[in-house]
Short mmCIF file of C-alpha atoms in Angstrom, two decimals:
data_model
loop_
_atom_site.label_atom_id
_atom_site.label_comp_id
_atom_site.label_asym_id
_atom_site.label_seq_id
_atom_site.Cartn_x
_atom_site.Cartn_y
_atom_site.Cartn_z
CA SER P 1066 -13.57 13.76 10.19
CA GLN P 1067 -10.36 15.14 8.79
CA GLU P 1068 -10.13 15.99 5.11
CA LEU P 1069 -6.78 16.10 3.37
CA GLU P 1070 -6.59 18.09 0.17
CA GLN P 1071 -3.58 17.80 -2.10
CA SER P 1072 -2.55 20.34 -4.69
CA PRO P 1073 -1.96 20.28 -7.50
CA GLN P 1074 -3.82 17.16 -8.64
CA SER P 1075 -1.25 16.65 -11.38
CA LEU P 1076 2.02 18.23 -12.31
CA ILE P 1077 4.26 18.02 -15.37
CA VAL P 1078 7.80 19.37 -15.04
CA GLN P 1079 10.94 19.35 -17.11
CA GLU P 1080 13.79 17.27 -15.77
CA GLY P 1081 16.03 19.31 -13.52
CA LYS P 1082 13.30 21.66 -12.33
CA ASN P 1083 12.23 22.05 -8.71
CA LEU P 1084 8.65 21.47 -7.65
CA THR P 1085 6.37 21.62 -4.60
CA ILE P 1086 3.32 19.56 -3.67
CA ASN P 1087 1.01 20.65 -0.87
CA CYS P 1088 -1.20 18.74 1.55
CA THR P 1089 -3.72 20.84 3.47
CA SER P 1090 -5.80 19.56 6.36
CA SER P 1091 -9.18 20.68 7.68
CA LYS P 1092 -7.92 19.92 11.21
CA THR P 1093 -4.73 20.31 13.20
CA LEU P 1094 -2.03 18.02 11.90
CA TYR P 1095 -0.28 15.83 14.43
CA GLY P 1096 1.29 13.06 12.39
CA LEU P 1097 1.67 13.62 8.65
CA TYR P 1098 3.06 10.99 6.29
CA TRP P 1099 4.30 11.20 2.72
CA TYR P 1100 4.29 8.25 0.32
CA LYS P 1101 5.15 7.63 -3.31
CA GLN P 1102 3.28 5.18 -5.54
CA LYS P 1103 4.16 3.89 -8.97
CA TYR P 1104 1.07 3.04 -11.04
CA GLY P 1105 -0.30 -0.40 -10.17
CA GLU P 1106 2.06 -0.87 -7.24
CA GLY P 1107 2.03 -0.44 -3.51
CA LEU P 1108 3.02 2.69 -1.62
CA ILE P 1109 6.57 3.48 -0.61
CA PHE P 1110 6.87 5.30 2.70
CA LEU P 1111 9.00 8.43 2.34
CA MET P 1112 8.85 10.17 5.70
CA MET P 1113 6.72 11.12 8.67
CA LEU P 1114 6.49 14.57 10.27
CA GLN P 1115 5.23 14.88 13.81
CA LYS P 1116 5.78 18.42 15.04
CA GLY P 1117 5.07 21.86 13.68
CA GLY P 1118 8.11 23.25 11.93
CA GLU P 1119 9.66 19.83 11.52
CA GLU P 1120 11.52 19.28 8.28
CA LYS P 1121 12.89 16.02 6.93
CA SER P 1122 14.76 15.00 3.81
CA HIS P 1123 15.00 11.79 1.82
CA GLU P 1124 17.57 12.04 -0.97
CA LYS P 1125 16.39 15.08 -3.02
CA ILE P 1126 12.95 15.18 -1.42
CA THR P 1127 12.26 17.51 1.52
CA ALA P 1128 9.02 17.75 3.46
CA LYS P 1129 7.98 20.32 6.03
CA LEU P 1130 5.05 20.58 8.44
CA ASP P 1131 3.47 24.00 9.03
CA GLU P 1132 1.21 23.50 12.02
CA LYS P 1133 -0.35 26.98 11.90
CA LYS P 1134 -1.35 26.60 8.27
CA GLN P 1135 -2.42 22.98 8.86
CA GLN P 1136 -0.33 22.17 5.84
CA SER P 1137 2.61 20.09 4.76
CA SER P 1138 4.68 20.71 1.67
CA LEU P 1139 6.87 18.28 -0.22
CA HIS P 1140 9.65 19.77 -2.30
CA ILE P 1141 11.70 17.98 -4.92
CA THR P 1142 14.96 19.57 -6.00
CA ALA P 1143 16.38 18.99 -9.48
CA SER P 1144 13.67 16.51 -10.49
CA GLN P 1145 14.56 13.34 -12.37
CA PRO P 1146 12.41 10.86 -14.34
CA SER P 1147 12.78 8.48 -11.37
CA HIS P 1148 10.73 10.92 -9.27
CA ALA P 1149 7.67 10.36 -11.45
CA GLY P 1150 4.68 8.75 -9.76
CA ILE P 1151 1.83 9.57 -7.44
CA TYR P 1152 2.61 11.30 -4.17
CA LEU P 1153 0.13 10.82 -1.34
CA CYS P 1154 -0.08 12.37 2.08
CA GLY P 1155 -1.71 10.69 5.04
CA ALA P 1156 -2.60 11.85 8.55
CA ASP P 1157 -2.72 10.02 11.86
CA ALA P 1158 -5.99 11.64 12.92
CA ASP P 1159 -8.81 9.61 11.33
CA MET P 1160 -6.18 7.53 9.49
CA ARG P 1161 -6.96 9.25 6.18
CA PHE P 1162 -5.11 9.86 2.92
CA GLY P 1163 -5.20 12.62 0.36
CA ALA P 1164 -6.25 11.81 -3.21
CA GLY P 1165 -2.67 12.12 -4.46
CA THR P 1166 -0.65 14.29 -6.84
CA ARG P 1167 0.43 12.71 -10.12
CA LEU P 1168 3.92 13.85 -11.08
CA THR P 1169 5.33 13.51 -14.60
CA VAL P 1170 8.96 14.44 -15.24
CA LYS P 1171 9.84 15.05 -18.88
CA PRO P 1172 13.41 14.16 -19.89
CA ASP Z 282 14.14 -10.14 2.40
CA GLY Z 283 11.24 -9.14 4.62
CA GLY Z 284 8.09 -7.78 3.12
CA ILE Z 285 4.39 -8.12 2.42
CA THR Z 286 3.15 -10.57 -0.18
CA GLN Z 287 -0.27 -10.13 -1.72
CA SER Z 288 -1.86 -12.70 -3.99
CA PRO Z 289 -3.17 -12.99 -6.55
CA LYS Z 290 -2.06 -9.90 -8.46
CA TYR Z 291 -5.24 -9.97 -10.57
CA LEU Z 292 -8.59 -11.46 -9.58
CA PHE Z 293 -11.93 -11.71 -11.31
CA ARG Z 294 -15.22 -12.14 -9.49
CA LYS Z 295 -18.49 -13.45 -10.82
CA GLU Z 296 -21.84 -12.14 -9.66
CA GLY Z 297 -22.85 -13.57 -6.29
CA GLN Z 298 -19.39 -14.96 -5.59
CA ASN Z 299 -17.20 -14.41 -2.57
CA VAL Z 300 -13.48 -14.02 -3.21
CA THR Z 301 -10.56 -13.95 -0.79
CA LEU Z 302 -7.44 -11.84 -1.15
CA SER Z 303 -4.33 -13.12 0.56
CA CYS Z 304 -1.88 -10.99 2.55
CA GLU Z 305 1.19 -12.45 4.25
CA GLN Z 306 3.99 -10.56 5.99
CA ASN Z 307 7.31 -11.74 7.43
CA LEU Z 308 8.20 -8.44 9.09
CA ASN Z 309 6.92 -9.52 12.51
CA HIS Z 310 4.62 -6.49 12.58
CA ASP Z 311 1.67 -6.52 14.94
CA ALA Z 312 -0.57 -4.14 13.00
CA MET Z 313 -1.98 -4.94 9.57
CA TYR Z 314 -4.37 -3.03 7.32
CA TRP Z 315 -6.52 -3.39 4.21
CA TYR Z 316 -7.15 -0.43 1.94
CA ARG Z 317 -9.17 0.09 -1.19
CA GLN Z 318 -7.98 2.48 -3.90
CA ASP Z 319 -10.22 3.72 -6.71
CA PRO Z 320 -8.94 5.70 -9.71
CA GLY Z 321 -8.08 9.28 -8.83
CA GLN Z 322 -8.80 8.71 -5.16
CA GLY Z 323 -6.72 8.17 -2.11
CA LEU Z 324 -6.74 5.06 0.01
CA ARG Z 325 -9.81 4.20 2.03
CA LEU Z 326 -9.51 1.96 5.07
CA ILE Z 327 -11.52 -1.25 5.03
CA TYR Z 328 -10.29 -3.09 8.15
CA TYR Z 329 -7.29 -3.02 10.41
CA SER Z 330 -5.91 -5.33 13.06
CA GLN Z 331 -3.53 -4.34 15.83
CA ILE Z 332 -3.11 -7.81 17.29
CA VAL Z 333 -3.91 -11.44 16.55
CA ASN Z 334 -7.59 -12.37 16.93
CA ASP Z 335 -8.67 -8.74 16.98
CA PHE Z 336 -9.67 -6.35 14.20
CA GLN Z 337 -11.65 -3.14 13.72
CA LYS Z 338 -13.81 -1.80 10.94
CA GLY Z 339 -12.56 1.07 8.87
CA ASP Z 340 -14.55 3.61 6.87
CA ILE Z 341 -15.86 1.19 4.24
CA ALA Z 342 -16.14 -2.23 5.91
CA GLU Z 343 -19.59 -3.10 4.55
CA GLY Z 344 -19.42 -6.04 2.15
CA TYR Z 345 -15.99 -7.15 3.38
CA SER Z 346 -14.78 -9.52 6.10
CA VAL Z 347 -11.37 -10.35 7.57
CA SER Z 348 -9.72 -12.73 9.97
CA ARG Z 349 -6.48 -12.54 11.94
CA GLU Z 350 -5.70 -16.02 13.23
CA LYS Z 351 -1.95 -15.67 12.77
CA LYS Z 352 0.34 -12.69 13.17
CA GLU Z 353 1.70 -13.00 9.66
CA SER Z 354 -1.61 -13.41 7.82
CA PHE Z 355 -4.57 -11.06 7.30
CA PRO Z 356 -6.85 -12.31 4.50
CA LEU Z 357 -9.66 -10.15 3.12
CA THR Z 358 -12.90 -11.64 1.79
CA VAL Z 359 -14.94 -9.58 -0.63
CA THR Z 360 -18.47 -10.87 -0.24
CA SER Z 361 -21.37 -10.82 -2.69
CA ALA Z 362 -22.83 -8.01 -0.56
CA GLN Z 363 -20.15 -5.67 -1.91
CA LYS Z 364 -21.91 -4.39 -5.03
CA ASN Z 365 -19.02 -2.39 -6.45
CA PRO Z 366 -15.88 -4.41 -5.71
CA THR Z 367 -13.83 -3.35 -8.74
CA ALA Z 368 -10.78 -1.61 -7.27
CA PHE Z 369 -7.14 -1.94 -6.35
CA TYR Z 370 -6.68 -3.50 -2.91
CA LEU Z 371 -3.63 -2.85 -0.78
CA CYS Z 372 -2.48 -4.66 2.35
CA ALA Z 373 -0.09 -2.92 4.71
CA SER Z 374 1.63 -3.31 8.07
CA SER Z 375 3.24 -1.00 10.56
CA ILE Z 376 6.08 -0.98 13.03
CA PRO Z 377 4.79 -0.79 16.59
CA GLY Z 378 5.02 2.63 18.21
CA THR Z 379 5.78 4.57 15.02
CA GLY Z 380 2.42 6.16 14.37
CA VAL Z 381 -0.99 5.11 13.22
CA LEU Z 382 -0.52 4.82 9.47
CA PRO Z 383 1.49 1.93 7.99
CA GLN Z 384 5.03 2.12 6.61
CA HIS Z 385 5.04 -1.08 4.55
CA PHE Z 386 2.72 -1.99 1.71
CA GLY Z 387 2.23 -5.00 -0.52
CA ASP Z 388 2.09 -4.66 -4.31
CA GLY Z 389 -1.68 -4.91 -4.40
CA THR Z 390 -4.43 -7.05 -5.91
CA ARG Z 391 -6.56 -5.70 -8.73
CA LEU Z 392 -10.11 -7.06 -8.50
CA SER Z 393 -12.52 -6.88 -11.43
CA ILE Z 394 -16.07 -8.05 -12.09
CA LEU Z 395 -16.66 -10.62 -14.83
#
């Protein structure tokens, strides 16, 4: 089965700073999804990447799929308190999710 | 507005009791899912259904049961056989032909043992 490992597990940044979250797979990535979750709420779908090298953006959030590294990265530019939450990646193969990265943005 | 409605938001179960979590969607999606989320962990798939009157077990189906009699409804029953039911339960649905994982989620039901 496919394992998805997210790093870091938690992240605290100052407002306005850039940050990157990684999702690494033990198998080749075909469909990779990014979600955001506020504590105690459901997941919000951010974007899906399907091909190696593909890059997508959603407001100030950009995600990229590196097929060779079996990894996807999610980059937030000029972070704001509204970006705080848990970011999860998910993969089509085996329908699995990573454990999530908890992001705190300090004003 | 279209969406997924889960109820109740909080639920308490007594020993030996079965409880049912409701999930209703008005998005006209064919596929629906149930996930369990434990603290510090990602989502684990309990059951999913791609069409009415059909459903498949996920990774952790033991102690749970589902039905899919209507397109818009996918209730989850947590049976007394599930010895550790305390968790956050999420229902989801997906747009046909857009991948395997869902794009829409409900706001969840938090289940606790009394």
